[in-house]
Amino acid sequence: MHFTYQLTVLFVVLAVGQTCLAENYPQFRGAHSNAVSATPLPVNWSDEAGEQTNIRWKKPLEGEGWSQPIVWDNRVYMTAAVPSHPVKKNSARPESNRGDYSRDRNDLVNVLYQYQVVCLDAASGKTIWKKTVKEGKPPLKRHNTNTYATETPVTDGKRIYAYFGMNGVYCLDLNGDVLWQKDLGVYEMRAGWGTSSSPVLFEDRVFIQVDNQEQSFLVALDTKTGEEIWKVNRDEKSQYSSPMIWMNSLRNELIVGGTVYRSYHPATGKLLWTLDMNKGRSSATPVAVGDRLFIGNELRNRGGDDDGGGRLYSIKPGGAGDITPPGDVRQGTFVEWRIDGSGIQMASPTYLAGNLYFFERRRGIIRCVDMDTGRLEYESRVPGARAFWASPWTDGKHLFALDSNGNTHVIAAGDELNVVAVNKLDQQAWGTPAIADGSIFIRTVDNLYCIDAGR
């Protein structure tokens, strides 16, 4: 039984107040970085024969991008990188759990790209406006499985902030006019993989994590002017997770991933606490449930310098300094519990009915953990699932997990795996969907779908 779950939910509801994400979905994984819908979502949008239903609209897309759409006041905003001539798009093989994970794309640095922000009508999918914020050749190569528009934009309902990695940050008004732009520099990334860390917004600041192979840093920019408010250097190499804001009962914290997780004061950039993840790699974003913060990273055992990781922590608020328990100790003053071998890789975790859910990238494995104790409730391969790159989402009754083939596996809440539906779309999907006002927005290689019950 999850005795603290109802109290935790009450805390979240009180913290959210009237600005509920049932209407808006302003950033990566929603207003509170948890991918939890306050409105029930459709469970079925295809049958066993693959016939589609509940599809409100399907919008063909230009160019490339794995960025998540965001939603505000019945508008959908998204980014894309559009090449001047056709290039081979992301080519993960549908039949493979690993995908085409073999090479970077050196050839693309000679291709002229338009970096675009696009605004669509959420009811119809029709284009309201499209703005090219930059045109030029990419400043660095990217991996075959990545894109030049992987970072998710963010909005405060007044402006849109789009980050295109080494191509800069752009602030637009809701009519598509560029208000300011900021060049954060060009830095080498690990193995030519490219970039993916999305910005996060809090109060009058937009925070951007720029981890790379040269000089990693975290920067806070003024939302109105783009001016730098503060910047802190980070002792990290290339990381791919996105920062998030933890609003707990003691204070607001800016949580940033890495081989060492760090908490910063959003107003000043002051370092509050650190948590050693025992190496590994960080691609997933943590999730907070009231006064609990769940942090995990990828287990690496391939003989490289970053072998290790695979830890999952439950963190309590109020930490200061190094909060890592020593040795094999699994609890501490600010650490509620730790489990090893968590396997959190690309897909960020989410929660449902007192359990925490997370997925392995390549093998289609789901793990369900009791949030109170860290006890593993179950570990299972999702039948028929391919790799999970997109992060899962929930609506209070079901867990939704989009695999790399574009199939969404709908899983019932509970301490055992119960897949109640599998919904198929036309092609692979690696980007995390958006959820708003009972609709699901799923981006595939070539299309954006709006899925809405009763359509």
XYZ file of C-alpha atoms in Angstrom:
455
model
C 0.000 0.000 0.000
C 1.186 3.517 -0.775
C 0.273 5.387 2.396
C 1.954 8.665 1.450
C 0.684 8.812 -2.104
C -2.585 10.660 -1.417
C -0.779 13.268 0.685
C 1.782 13.714 -2.086
C -0.938 14.213 -4.694
C -2.628 16.785 -2.445
C 0.676 18.664 -2.144
C 1.108 18.730 -5.925
C -2.464 19.948 -6.500
C -2.015 22.766 -3.985
C 1.317 23.730 -5.536
C -0.093 23.789 -9.047
C -3.060 25.975 -8.095
C -5.204 27.138 -10.991
C -2.567 26.864 -13.750
C -3.284 23.229 -14.520
C -1.589 21.426 -17.372
C -4.983 20.109 -18.570
C -5.039 23.271 -20.711
C -1.375 24.048 -21.384
C 1.801 22.026 -21.831
C 4.500 24.691 -21.952
C 7.798 22.792 -21.865
C 9.481 19.399 -22.011
C 7.273 16.937 -20.083
C 4.834 19.673 -19.098
C 4.594 22.486 -16.582
C 6.115 20.411 -13.775
C 8.387 18.128 -15.825
C 6.382 15.050 -14.844
C 4.301 14.187 -17.954
C 1.128 13.767 -15.878
C -2.190 14.750 -17.442
C -4.955 16.128 -15.235
C -7.471 15.091 -17.916
C -8.259 11.501 -18.997
C -6.596 10.583 -22.282
C -7.780 8.318 -25.109
C -6.699 4.699 -24.678
C -7.281 3.486 -28.245
C -6.382 5.028 -31.589
C -5.807 1.907 -33.676
C -7.223 -1.623 -33.714
C -5.477 -4.971 -34.221
C -5.649 -4.522 -37.987
C -3.962 -1.141 -37.708
C -7.094 0.841 -38.595
C -6.882 4.238 -36.927
C -9.516 5.958 -34.840
C -9.628 8.965 -32.507
C -7.207 10.812 -34.812
C -8.356 14.418 -34.784
C -5.816 15.482 -37.394
C -2.549 14.504 -39.036
C -0.131 17.222 -40.126
C 2.729 16.563 -42.590
C 5.963 18.107 -41.303
C 8.894 19.721 -43.059
C 12.481 18.906 -42.202
C 13.701 17.011 -39.171
C 13.233 17.221 -35.425
C 12.737 15.142 -32.295
C 11.725 18.125 -30.173
C 8.473 17.735 -28.266
C 5.592 20.003 -29.328
C 4.415 22.436 -26.664
C 0.831 23.684 -26.249
C -0.502 27.022 -25.032
C -3.976 28.547 -25.462
C -5.061 26.199 -28.247
C -1.846 26.643 -30.191
C 0.887 24.089 -30.799
C 4.480 25.292 -31.107
C 7.323 23.160 -32.379
C 10.776 23.429 -33.925
C 12.267 21.940 -37.077
C 15.535 21.972 -38.998
C 14.741 22.078 -42.716
C 17.563 21.227 -45.160
C 17.900 23.071 -48.465
C 17.752 19.767 -50.320
C 16.431 16.344 -49.286
C 18.684 14.383 -46.948
C 18.201 10.938 -45.507
C 16.228 11.313 -42.304
C 16.751 9.481 -39.035
C 17.178 5.868 -40.059
C 16.711 3.695 -37.007
C 15.652 0.344 -38.406
C 12.080 -0.514 -37.312
C 12.937 -4.190 -37.014
C 15.820 -3.556 -34.611
C 15.773 -2.805 -30.900
C 19.051 -0.955 -31.289
C 18.225 1.099 -34.343
C 20.884 2.281 -36.761
C 23.260 3.328 -34.001
C 26.387 3.107 -36.065
C 27.676 6.469 -37.217
C 27.644 10.225 -37.106
C 26.656 12.355 -40.084
C 29.769 14.246 -41.195
C 28.109 14.958 -44.555
C 25.437 17.190 -43.006
C 27.830 19.951 -41.960
C 27.900 21.017 -45.624
C 24.104 21.198 -45.960
C 22.305 24.532 -45.652
C 19.555 24.341 -42.991
C 16.705 26.622 -42.015
C 16.037 26.520 -38.264
C 12.324 27.097 -37.818
C 9.709 27.692 -35.139
C 6.220 26.661 -36.278
C 2.819 27.560 -34.802
C -0.214 25.347 -35.485
C -3.878 25.567 -34.558
C -4.442 22.851 -31.941
C -8.002 22.181 -33.121
C -7.233 21.683 -36.814
C -3.466 21.333 -37.250
C -3.441 24.214 -39.731
C -0.308 26.350 -39.841
C -0.824 29.779 -38.248
C 2.738 30.986 -38.830
C 6.227 29.707 -39.511
C 9.424 31.612 -38.732
C 12.964 30.861 -39.876
C 15.173 32.178 -37.071
C 18.478 31.186 -38.669
C 19.779 29.861 -41.957
C 23.190 28.296 -42.329
C 25.326 25.192 -42.252
C 25.409 23.262 -38.951
C 28.377 24.237 -36.757
C 28.960 20.620 -35.726
C 28.145 17.133 -36.888
C 25.437 15.042 -35.292
C 24.753 11.359 -34.888
C 22.711 9.521 -37.487
C 19.920 9.051 -34.928
C 19.817 12.678 -33.754
C 18.467 15.840 -35.422
C 19.346 19.530 -35.459
C 16.024 20.304 -33.743
C 15.955 17.905 -30.793
C 15.668 20.467 -27.976
C 12.079 21.237 -26.927
C 11.056 24.925 -26.837
C 9.390 26.506 -23.807
C 6.770 29.238 -23.395
C 5.446 31.435 -20.590
C 2.340 32.344 -22.586
C 3.901 35.657 -23.626
C 6.990 34.515 -25.491
C 8.453 31.350 -26.981
C 12.050 30.379 -26.260
C 13.605 28.039 -28.816
C 17.065 26.537 -28.320
C 18.778 24.887 -31.277
C 21.898 23.709 -29.447
C 25.055 25.235 -30.919
C 22.866 27.301 -33.281
C 21.717 29.565 -30.460
C 18.681 30.634 -28.413
C 15.806 32.597 -29.948
C 12.944 34.415 -28.235
C 9.799 35.032 -30.291
C 6.498 36.663 -29.486
C 3.256 34.776 -30.084
C 3.028 36.220 -33.603
C 6.375 34.730 -34.606
C 8.485 37.891 -34.465
C 12.003 37.457 -33.067
C 12.499 39.621 -29.961
C 16.063 38.609 -29.144
C 18.641 35.937 -29.831
C 21.694 34.669 -27.985
C 24.758 32.807 -29.213
C 26.072 30.473 -26.503
C 29.104 29.304 -28.481
C 30.130 26.172 -30.351
C 31.698 23.249 -28.468
C 32.663 19.721 -29.373
C 30.223 17.015 -28.265
C 31.003 13.425 -27.318
C 31.583 11.186 -30.341
C 29.760 13.591 -32.652
C 26.382 12.775 -31.123
C 25.054 16.325 -31.240
C 22.886 18.037 -28.612
C 19.497 17.482 -26.963
C 19.174 19.319 -23.624
C 15.970 21.395 -23.524
C 15.651 24.736 -21.701
C 13.482 25.178 -18.621
C 11.643 28.326 -17.560
C 11.118 29.666 -14.055
C 9.850 33.113 -13.102
C 11.748 35.631 -15.276
C 14.579 33.314 -16.316
C 15.245 30.658 -18.897
C 17.883 28.102 -17.886
C 20.050 26.250 -20.396
C 22.440 23.375 -19.701
C 25.380 23.456 -22.138
C 27.423 20.364 -21.285
C 30.103 19.458 -23.818
C 33.642 18.105 -24.222
C 35.365 21.479 -23.762
C 33.830 23.692 -21.056
C 30.421 22.764 -19.711
C 28.261 25.426 -18.115
C 24.774 26.326 -16.917
C 23.382 29.746 -17.778
C 20.356 31.805 -16.730
C 19.051 34.327 -19.268
C 16.599 37.169 -18.718
C 13.357 36.229 -20.469
C 12.683 39.795 -21.643
C 16.118 40.729 -22.975
C 18.205 37.568 -23.310
C 20.895 39.116 -21.134
C 22.957 36.753 -18.999
C 21.893 36.908 -15.337
C 24.353 34.301 -14.107
C 26.563 31.539 -15.448
C 28.333 28.710 -13.627
C 30.941 26.374 -15.056
C 30.377 22.661 -14.548
C 32.892 19.851 -14.077
C 31.122 17.610 -16.586
C 31.537 16.379 -20.134
C 28.725 15.967 -22.678
C 25.368 15.219 -21.075
C 21.954 15.017 -22.712
C 19.371 15.372 -19.953
C 17.290 18.510 -19.467
C 17.239 20.563 -16.250
C 14.052 20.805 -14.206
C 12.642 22.876 -11.347
C 11.873 21.081 -8.080
C 9.268 23.062 -6.134
C 9.330 21.379 -2.730
C 7.981 22.554 0.620
C 11.295 24.181 1.633
C 12.466 25.981 -1.498
C 12.653 25.995 -5.277
C 15.642 24.183 -6.775
C 17.131 23.909 -10.261
C 18.136 20.259 -10.749
C 20.754 19.473 -13.399
C 21.948 16.016 -14.442
C 25.419 14.617 -14.977
C 27.814 12.036 -13.578
C 27.243 14.143 -10.478
C 23.728 15.525 -10.059
C 23.661 19.092 -8.811
C 21.040 21.381 -7.319
C 21.347 25.131 -7.855
C 19.508 28.145 -6.498
C 17.492 29.454 -9.479
C 17.953 33.109 -8.529
C 21.724 33.104 -8.046
C 23.201 29.906 -9.477
C 24.587 29.009 -6.050
C 25.355 25.303 -5.711
C 23.100 23.766 -3.041
C 23.983 20.066 -3.070
C 25.598 17.307 -5.113
C 24.874 13.600 -5.576
C 27.486 11.247 -7.056
C 25.891 8.879 -9.589
C 28.918 6.528 -9.756
C 29.679 7.486 -13.374
C 27.273 6.141 -16.008
C 25.551 8.553 -18.375
C 22.735 11.019 -17.887
C 20.103 11.416 -20.600
C 16.853 11.215 -18.618
C 15.347 14.108 -16.670
C 14.416 13.520 -12.992
C 10.830 13.590 -11.817
C 9.511 15.169 -8.614
C 6.450 14.134 -6.643
C 5.935 16.728 -3.932
C 8.787 16.433 -1.443
C 10.403 13.531 -3.266
C 12.811 13.825 -6.164
C 13.605 10.679 -8.154
C 16.968 10.661 -9.926
C 18.356 7.852 -12.061
C 21.002 7.307 -14.718
C 22.129 4.771 -17.274
C 24.112 1.680 -16.309
C 27.235 1.350 -18.459
C 29.313 -1.841 -18.565
C 31.119 -1.723 -21.891
C 34.683 -1.261 -20.725
C 34.758 2.529 -21.124
C 35.811 5.329 -18.796
C 32.188 6.011 -17.895
C 31.333 2.453 -16.844
C 29.127 2.477 -13.753
C 25.915 4.278 -12.908
C 22.579 2.503 -12.962
C 21.502 4.038 -9.675
C 18.037 5.273 -8.764
C 17.645 7.594 -5.773
C 14.749 9.037 -3.818
C 15.870 12.444 -2.531
C 14.387 14.503 0.308
C 14.436 18.337 0.347
C 16.808 20.526 2.323
C 20.117 19.040 1.201
C 23.430 20.875 1.492
C 26.892 19.908 0.262
C 27.582 16.340 -0.846
C 24.505 14.291 0.093
C 25.844 10.998 -1.348
C 25.770 8.196 1.263
C 29.251 6.664 1.655
C 30.193 3.313 0.115
C 27.337 0.858 -0.217
C 25.122 2.714 2.257
C 21.738 3.181 0.600
C 20.193 5.807 2.863
C 21.251 9.140 4.271
C 19.994 12.362 5.782
C 18.631 13.479 2.422
C 18.550 10.120 0.639
C 15.411 8.106 1.347
C 16.516 5.029 -0.600
C 18.771 3.851 -3.410
C 18.477 0.914 -5.784
C 21.065 -0.236 -8.317
C 20.761 -1.480 -11.885
C 17.894 0.909 -12.608
C 18.635 1.130 -16.323
C 17.169 4.623 -16.810
C 18.590 5.676 -20.151
C 16.839 7.966 -22.644
C 13.250 7.865 -21.391
C 12.607 9.935 -18.261
C 10.595 8.295 -15.452
C 7.048 9.126 -14.449
C 4.642 7.971 -11.732
C 1.168 6.523 -11.331
C -0.800 5.426 -8.248
C 2.170 5.322 -5.896
C 4.577 3.625 -8.285
C 7.489 4.960 -10.302
C 7.870 3.673 -13.877
C 10.918 3.715 -16.116
C 12.092 2.004 -19.290
C 15.275 0.670 -20.805
C 16.157 2.133 -24.154
C 17.067 -0.909 -26.216
C 15.390 -3.986 -24.799
C 11.840 -2.758 -24.256
C 12.079 -3.416 -20.504
C 9.722 -1.725 -18.031
C 10.459 -1.488 -14.308
C 7.895 -0.543 -11.682
C 9.133 0.599 -8.263
C 7.209 1.465 -5.102
C 7.831 5.181 -4.478
C 7.684 4.803 -0.696
C 10.227 2.017 -0.297
C 12.132 1.583 -3.557
C 10.902 -2.006 -3.704
C 10.806 -3.436 -7.228
C 7.188 -4.359 -7.940
C 7.915 -5.880 -11.327
C 10.399 -5.964 -14.183
C 9.226 -7.226 -17.543
C 9.688 -6.918 -21.253
C 6.739 -5.102 -22.794
C 5.350 -7.615 -25.341
C 6.187 -6.609 -28.901
C 7.917 -3.396 -27.841
C 10.999 -2.014 -29.505
C 13.400 0.494 -28.055
C 12.012 3.274 -25.836
C 13.526 6.672 -26.613
C 10.478 8.829 -25.867
C 9.521 9.480 -22.244
C 6.277 7.928 -20.912
C 3.230 9.846 -19.678
C 0.213 9.137 -17.441
C -3.349 10.333 -16.864
C -4.138 8.928 -13.417
C -5.401 5.578 -14.739
C -2.943 4.475 -17.396
C 0.719 4.656 -18.277
C 1.494 5.396 -21.942
C 4.822 4.359 -23.486
C 5.769 5.186 -27.081
C 8.325 2.835 -28.625
C 10.686 3.706 -31.468
C 8.414 2.108 -34.081
C 5.606 4.562 -33.302
C 3.602 2.070 -31.220
C 2.102 3.334 -27.964
C 1.691 0.679 -25.259
C -1.066 1.548 -22.781
C -0.462 -0.030 -19.369
C -2.911 -0.157 -16.477
C -1.905 1.018 -13.014
C -0.964 -1.778 -10.636
C 1.809 -3.934 -9.245
C 1.816 -6.270 -12.266
C 2.275 -5.555 -15.963
C -1.103 -5.278 -17.694
C -1.016 -3.947 -21.255
C -4.567 -2.927 -22.166
C -3.927 -1.542 -25.664
C -1.259 -1.140 -28.326
C -1.766 1.708 -30.798
C 0.163 1.883 -34.062
C 1.105 4.881 -36.175
C 2.784 5.074 -39.558
C 6.489 5.252 -38.742
C 9.146 5.568 -36.077
C 8.849 8.090 -33.270
C 11.634 9.030 -30.901
C 10.375 12.378 -29.625
C 8.355 12.656 -26.430
C 4.656 13.523 -27.048
C 2.783 16.477 -25.585
C -0.487 16.094 -23.666
C -2.993 18.914 -23.217
C -6.720 19.189 -22.536
C -7.335 15.481 -23.132
C -5.382 15.334 -26.402
C -2.082 13.638 -27.236
C 0.307 15.170 -29.779
C 2.708 12.572 -31.218
C 5.510 13.459 -33.606
C 6.773 10.826 -36.037
C 9.495 11.261 -38.655
C 7.169 12.963 -41.148
C 3.922 13.809 -39.322
C 2.390 15.307 -36.202
C -0.748 13.565 -34.916
C -3.412 14.978 -32.628
C -5.187 12.112 -30.874
C -8.457 13.032 -29.225
C -11.106 10.683 -27.790
C -14.363 10.574 -29.696
C -12.926 11.761 -33.006
